[in-house]
Amino acid sequence: MKFMIIGGDAAGMSAASRVKRNNPDIDVTVLEKTGDVSYSACGMPYNIADPDRSIEDLVVRPAKVFREKQGINLLTGHLAEHIDPSGGRVTGSNSDGQSFQFSYDKLLVATGASPIKPDIEGMDLEGVMVLKSLEQGRRIKSYIETHRVNSAVIIGMGYIGMEMCEALCARGIKVDMVKPRSGILPWMAKELSQVVQGELEKCGVGLHDGCAIEKIKAAENGLQVVCRDRTLSADMVLVAVGIRPNSEMAAVAGLELGPQDAIAVDRGLRTSDPHIFAAGDCADAYHVVSEKRTWIPLALRANRAGWAVADNVLDRGVELPGIAGTAVFKAFDLEVARTGFNPAEAREAGFDPAEVCIKSRSRAHAHPGNNIIHVQMVADKKSGKLLGTIMVGHGGVAHRINAAAVALHAGMSVAQFSQSDLAYAPPFGPVWDPLLTTANQLLKKI
Amino acid sequence: MKFMIIGGDAAGMSAASRVKRNNPDIDVTVLEKTGDVSYSACGMPYNIADPDRSIEDLVVRPAKVFREKQGINLLTGHLAEHIDPSGGRVTGSNSDGQSFQFSYDKLLVATGASPIKPDIEGMDLEGVMVLKSLEQGRRIKSYIETHRVNSAVIIGMGYIGMEMCEALCARGIKVDMVKPRSGILPWMAKELSQVVQGELEKCGVGLHDGCAIEKIKAAENGLQVVCRDRTLSADMVLVAVGIRPNSEMAAVAGLELGPQDAIAVDRGLRTSDPHIFAAGDCADAYHVVSEKRTWIPLALRANRAGWAVADNVLDRGVELPGIAGTAVFKAFDLEVARTGFNPAEAREAGFDPAEVCIKSRSRAHAHPGNNIIHVQMVADKKSGKLLGTIMVGHGGVAHRINAAAVALHAGMSVAQFSQSDLAYAPPFGPVWDPLLTTANQLLKKI
């Protein structure tokens, strides 16, 4: 059997490895347009922050190992351009300019996502960068190390923007963040987002939300981000306004698309074509709370979906239950985590949400090093079901969120979740964990 | 209505407060034999470790507040000695030697637990101490601060022993730990307990397991713990070999007892007498995994049970689902946590356990500050159900265990748990959280 994979990052390589490990007789070919495979994309901000680490440290497993140890026909510098589902063929061209054509029995589209490049003047100026691929990470790190970069403007205030903000600050770079819409992290309650805002400001970051950006232009001493009411000068500009799925080729091939134009897949990662799978940042997923399709591209799902594709190529009949949209990021000393729906998303999914925001503590009464933890929790008034949780705090947030995530997978009500027997010891939390205190308060509203 | 409570710690005072808050007309009387109410017992080791903190800091709410602000008839120095269920009366004596008699409509027995005092010679020598009540904590702290204590022997190697070991070391005291049975933390797999043993030894603690203790005796310069094959000298001895429920009075009154002589209660915290509740360390509970009675006295359960008693005194018909036995403690820089059953307990509860022990990482590939996390996970071969998890590591263990605890409450199979969408970012864990990696491995065995 010929199993072909387009894209050699998390989903693609995990599928390739698992198929080959389980059945070495299957002919596995991976087409990767860049020269990089299997790297920790999420680690890039932390690597860029550290002058003593090489960006190449992020490579989890080099191409050589996949080729020589695992017997995968891994073709880097190979850009797939066209899928022909009826003929079972993929055509494209390699970095030497030569065109290629391969036939497949089963195909996995794992083309990932790309940074959105907003349609503003100056996006192609030197020093204006985006971050998604390792090549882009390399470029940013090298730019910082070979240019005099004292200041940077980050356009966008999402996960990547926040993580890169911290990374650049760690390199001694003064950072301004700017975005057109008003509100820092508008997906969380004001009580929580204010804490993040306070942390960023405390660390010297300039925050400019609600600033329509007109253009980026080259100035005498660097770059200028020109907004309607202000102009921000900087030595470099990072554009981090989000990503979009690389699904054009799939769409042209006639595969159905789902939310936000991600490739629609069923629980077995099958696209609308029976011989084609899709996985990773280019594909959608079912949300465990709403059971509806959603697109929340994150690393764990990509890896897990890659495995599931492998299992289904091996005819094991695997179906993934779905995702809860659980995520965490660090903003300087602050941990920010979420799982499930916020009230707006809950309403959109057809629920009647009740919510509470509470302040609790990261440690026991009178225990040193005690910090505030802010929790926002959402439930459905009708069914009493837990719908989502957001947490912000200096410590003790990143892993706590997982208890709420598991509760979402289990379809627990807030009443059930509030009765969970969570661990307690003074250095790690109050007797009533912040999640339990919040659940207890939320129960009063439903 | 007269609601009487015997015992003024976590369960007793939380019940008293909640009843009074919801119905000020109910006459609430608390009989507490010591002078202390509502303190953080679990905080004692950490407080004792710190010369700059007063032991009185552990008092969460002083007696005065309960009396004057909440209108609770709180009688400290009142030792209840006899319950007469047929007459609805409690008799006893106070610290002035006067006897008392009170009648009740509803009674809560919240008499807690006491340290087990092994039957060895020398238990009553000066400098030989136990730790459970605040009064005992006060005595230990004061002893350290008024005597020349350079060395200590701790008899017992459980939670309290470990926490006190760290506390005494923090005060510059050389600690030896000794126990008759062999094996450090024998309830966990050797791969994990060796990590704890290594941490203790690295911190200079002498470990003497499998040493039968013959007596404690006064020597010229302090105390000696005489074992069959060695004699350990010390300036003080802490006996921490476990606790037992204070259930004698309940037993004499004819109330049914459950496992380990804890007072048997149903899910509504009702004893075998319809007018008497029991809660806190003196009472048993249902285990969410086995649905059988168990006795695992911990602080969260005590507080939660106190509330549930209050709700049932208020006729709200509350039933608690039960406990998972989730617990965490710190051993120097190590975090040790557990939830549910180990293989032996699983077998005893009638399951056919499979287990794995794996080593994973606390952070992502190549992220600085990465430590090993050891996970032991147990499942039932027949049903595939998750039965328990134990974790040991330098960071990232204390809150992770809660995800497994929620899974136990939800009755999840390992397959379901392994599909949980847990949070990922490089500073907080690998893409596949250690819990997921372990679950994936465990799936291969069932």
mmCIF file of N, CA and C in Angstrom, chain A residues 210-258:
data_model
loop_
_atom_site.group_PDB
_atom_site.id
_atom_site.type_symbol
_atom_site.label_atom_id
_atom_site.label_comp_id
_atom_site.label_asym_id
_atom_site.label_seq_id
_atom_site.Cartn_x
_atom_site.Cartn_y
_atom_site.Cartn_z
ATOM 1 N N GLY A 210 -7.494 48.771 20.076
ATOM 2 C CA GLY A 210 -8.421 49.700 19.435
ATOM 3 C C GLY A 210 -7.716 50.693 18.515
ATOM 4 N N CYS A 211 -6.566 50.312 17.994
ATOM 5 C CA CYS A 211 -5.818 51.212 17.109
ATOM 6 C C CYS A 211 -5.806 50.646 15.687
ATOM 7 N N ALA A 212 -6.601 51.233 14.813
ATOM 8 C CA ALA A 212 -6.614 50.790 13.419
ATOM 9 C C ALA A 212 -5.244 51.072 12.806
ATOM 10 N N ILE A 213 -4.710 50.044 12.149
ATOM 11 C CA ILE A 213 -3.361 50.175 11.591
ATOM 12 C C ILE A 213 -3.464 50.563 10.120
ATOM 13 N N GLU A 214 -2.818 51.646 9.755
ATOM 14 C CA GLU A 214 -2.919 52.119 8.367
ATOM 15 C C GLU A 214 -1.820 51.562 7.482
ATOM 16 N N LYS A 215 -0.611 51.562 7.991
ATOM 17 C CA LYS A 215 0.483 50.986 7.196
ATOM 18 C C LYS A 215 1.739 50.802 8.046
ATOM 19 N N ILE A 216 2.659 50.046 7.489
ATOM 20 C CA ILE A 216 3.993 49.947 8.084
ATOM 21 C C ILE A 216 4.919 50.635 7.095
ATOM 22 N N LYS A 217 5.759 51.526 7.586
ATOM 23 C CA LYS A 217 6.662 52.164 6.613
ATOM 24 C C LYS A 217 8.090 52.222 7.138
ATOM 25 N N ALA A 218 9.005 52.277 6.201
ATOM 26 C CA ALA A 218 10.412 52.391 6.563
ATOM 27 C C ALA A 218 10.680 53.846 6.934
ATOM 28 N N ALA A 219 11.347 54.043 8.053
ATOM 29 C CA ALA A 219 11.709 55.397 8.467
ATOM 30 C C ALA A 219 13.234 55.474 8.496
ATOM 31 N N GLU A 220 13.753 56.624 8.875
ATOM 32 C CA GLU A 220 15.198 56.805 8.832
ATOM 33 C C GLU A 220 15.913 55.761 9.699
ATOM 34 N N ASN A 221 15.360 55.576 10.908
ATOM 35 C CA ASN A 221 16.029 54.666 11.844
ATOM 36 C C ASN A 221 15.230 53.405 12.128
ATOM 37 N N GLY A 222 14.680 52.789 11.126
ATOM 38 C CA GLY A 222 13.922 51.566 11.366
ATOM 39 C C GLY A 222 12.570 51.611 10.707
ATOM 40 N N LEU A 223 11.575 51.132 11.468
ATOM 41 C CA LEU A 223 10.230 50.996 10.900
ATOM 42 C C LEU A 223 9.237 51.823 11.698
ATOM 43 N N GLN A 224 8.145 52.140 11.056
ATOM 44 C CA GLN A 224 7.062 52.819 11.761
ATOM 45 C C GLN A 224 5.747 52.100 11.482
ATOM 46 N N VAL A 225 5.004 51.807 12.544
ATOM 47 C CA VAL A 225 3.658 51.275 12.384
ATOM 48 C C VAL A 225 2.722 52.463 12.558
ATOM 49 N N VAL A 226 2.093 52.844 11.444
ATOM 50 C CA VAL A 226 1.265 54.048 11.450
ATOM 51 C C VAL A 226 -0.190 53.663 11.724
ATOM 52 N N CYS A 227 -0.693 54.129 12.851
ATOM 53 C CA CYS A 227 -2.093 53.875 13.208
ATOM 54 C C CYS A 227 -2.871 55.173 13.013
ATOM 55 N N ARG A 228 -4.194 55.071 13.104
ATOM 56 C CA ARG A 228 -4.990 56.259 12.849
ATOM 57 C C ARG A 228 -4.612 57.387 13.814
ATOM 58 N N ASP A 229 -4.424 57.053 15.075
ATOM 59 C CA ASP A 229 -4.211 58.107 16.066
ATOM 60 C C ASP A 229 -2.814 58.118 16.688
ATOM 61 N N ARG A 230 -1.950 57.241 16.234
ATOM 62 C CA ARG A 230 -0.583 57.247 16.767
ATOM 63 C C ARG A 230 0.364 56.525 15.814
ATOM 64 N N THR A 231 1.648 56.800 15.985
ATOM 65 C CA THR A 231 2.659 56.117 15.175
ATOM 66 C C THR A 231 3.668 55.484 16.118
ATOM 67 N N LEU A 232 3.879 54.176 15.937
ATOM 68 C CA LEU A 232 4.809 53.453 16.807
ATOM 69 C C LEU A 232 6.075 53.147 16.024
ATOM 70 N N SER A 233 7.206 53.574 16.556
ATOM 71 C CA SER A 233 8.476 53.320 15.877
ATOM 72 C C SER A 233 9.140 52.087 16.469
ATOM 73 N N ALA A 234 9.829 51.342 15.637
ATOM 74 C CA ALA A 234 10.465 50.120 16.126
ATOM 75 C C ALA A 234 11.556 49.659 15.172
ATOM 76 N N ASP A 235 12.450 48.835 15.687
ATOM 77 C CA ASP A 235 13.489 48.260 14.836
ATOM 78 C C ASP A 235 12.997 47.008 14.116
ATOM 79 N N MET A 236 11.962 46.381 14.673
ATOM 80 C CA MET A 236 11.351 45.255 13.952
ATOM 81 C C MET A 236 9.858 45.207 14.252
ATOM 82 N N VAL A 237 9.123 44.546 13.382
ATOM 83 C CA VAL A 237 7.676 44.412 13.548
ATOM 84 C C VAL A 237 7.323 42.935 13.400
ATOM 85 N N LEU A 238 6.603 42.412 14.396
ATOM 86 C CA LEU A 238 6.125 41.037 14.293
ATOM 87 C C LEU A 238 4.615 41.074 14.083
ATOM 88 N N VAL A 239 4.156 40.433 13.040
ATOM 89 C CA VAL A 239 2.728 40.394 12.756
ATOM 90 C C VAL A 239 2.191 39.049 13.245
ATOM 91 N N ALA A 240 1.369 39.099 14.273
ATOM 92 C CA ALA A 240 0.844 37.866 14.882
ATOM 93 C C ALA A 240 -0.645 38.048 15.113
ATOM 94 N N VAL A 241 -1.381 38.107 14.010
ATOM 95 C CA VAL A 241 -2.824 38.377 14.109
ATOM 96 C C VAL A 241 -3.648 37.101 13.928
ATOM 97 N N GLY A 242 -2.990 35.970 14.032
ATOM 98 C CA GLY A 242 -3.727 34.718 13.932
ATOM 99 C C GLY A 242 -3.254 33.893 12.751
ATOM 100 N N ILE A 243 -3.823 32.718 12.652
ATOM 101 C CA ILE A 243 -3.440 31.818 11.563
ATOM 102 C C ILE A 243 -4.694 31.359 10.827
ATOM 103 N N ARG A 244 -4.502 30.854 9.624
ATOM 104 C CA ARG A 244 -5.627 30.271 8.866
ATOM 105 C C ARG A 244 -5.170 28.927 8.300
ATOM 106 N N PRO A 245 -6.108 27.987 8.170
ATOM 107 C CA PRO A 245 -5.725 26.647 7.730
ATOM 108 C C PRO A 245 -5.256 26.645 6.276
ATOM 109 N N ASN A 246 -4.255 25.866 5.984
ATOM 110 C CA ASN A 246 -3.786 25.703 4.606
ATOM 111 C C ASN A 246 -4.652 24.654 3.918
ATOM 112 N N SER A 247 -5.800 25.113 3.466
ATOM 113 C CA SER A 247 -6.797 24.176 2.933
ATOM 114 C C SER A 247 -7.147 24.443 1.468
ATOM 115 N N GLU A 248 -6.442 25.371 0.815
ATOM 116 C CA GLU A 248 -6.811 25.742 -0.571
ATOM 117 C C GLU A 248 -6.699 24.535 -1.502
ATOM 118 N N MET A 249 -5.560 23.831 -1.388
ATOM 119 C CA MET A 249 -5.341 22.695 -2.280
ATOM 120 C C MET A 249 -6.436 21.641 -2.081
ATOM 121 N N ALA A 250 -6.806 21.431 -0.815
ATOM 122 C CA ALA A 250 -7.860 20.464 -0.502
ATOM 123 C C ALA A 250 -9.194 20.928 -1.081
ATOM 124 N N ALA A 251 -9.452 22.227 -0.987
ATOM 125 C CA ALA A 251 -10.709 22.778 -1.495
ATOM 126 C C ALA A 251 -10.770 22.619 -3.017
ATOM 127 N N VAL A 252 -9.656 22.931 -3.681
ATOM 128 C CA VAL A 252 -9.603 22.800 -5.135
ATOM 129 C C VAL A 252 -9.836 21.338 -5.544
ATOM 130 N N ALA A 253 -9.347 20.428 -4.710
ATOM 131 C CA ALA A 253 -9.528 18.996 -5.001
ATOM 132 C C ALA A 253 -10.947 18.529 -4.699
ATOM 133 N N GLY A 254 -11.769 19.453 -4.197
ATOM 134 C CA GLY A 254 -13.170 19.123 -3.967
ATOM 135 C C GLY A 254 -13.488 18.605 -2.579
ATOM 136 N N LEU A 255 -12.513 18.654 -1.661
ATOM 137 C CA LEU A 255 -12.789 18.183 -0.298
ATOM 138 C C LEU A 255 -13.647 19.227 0.418
ATOM 139 N N GLU A 256 -14.564 18.727 1.222
ATOM 140 C CA GLU A 256 -15.439 19.638 1.969
ATOM 141 C C GLU A 256 -14.652 20.395 3.031
ATOM 142 N N LEU A 257 -15.035 21.667 3.223
ATOM 143 C CA LEU A 257 -14.404 22.455 4.276
ATOM 144 C C LEU A 257 -15.394 22.641 5.425
ATOM 145 N N GLY A 258 -14.841 22.862 6.624
ATOM 146 C CA GLY A 258 -15.656 23.083 7.818
ATOM 147 C C GLY A 258 -15.486 24.508 8.313
#
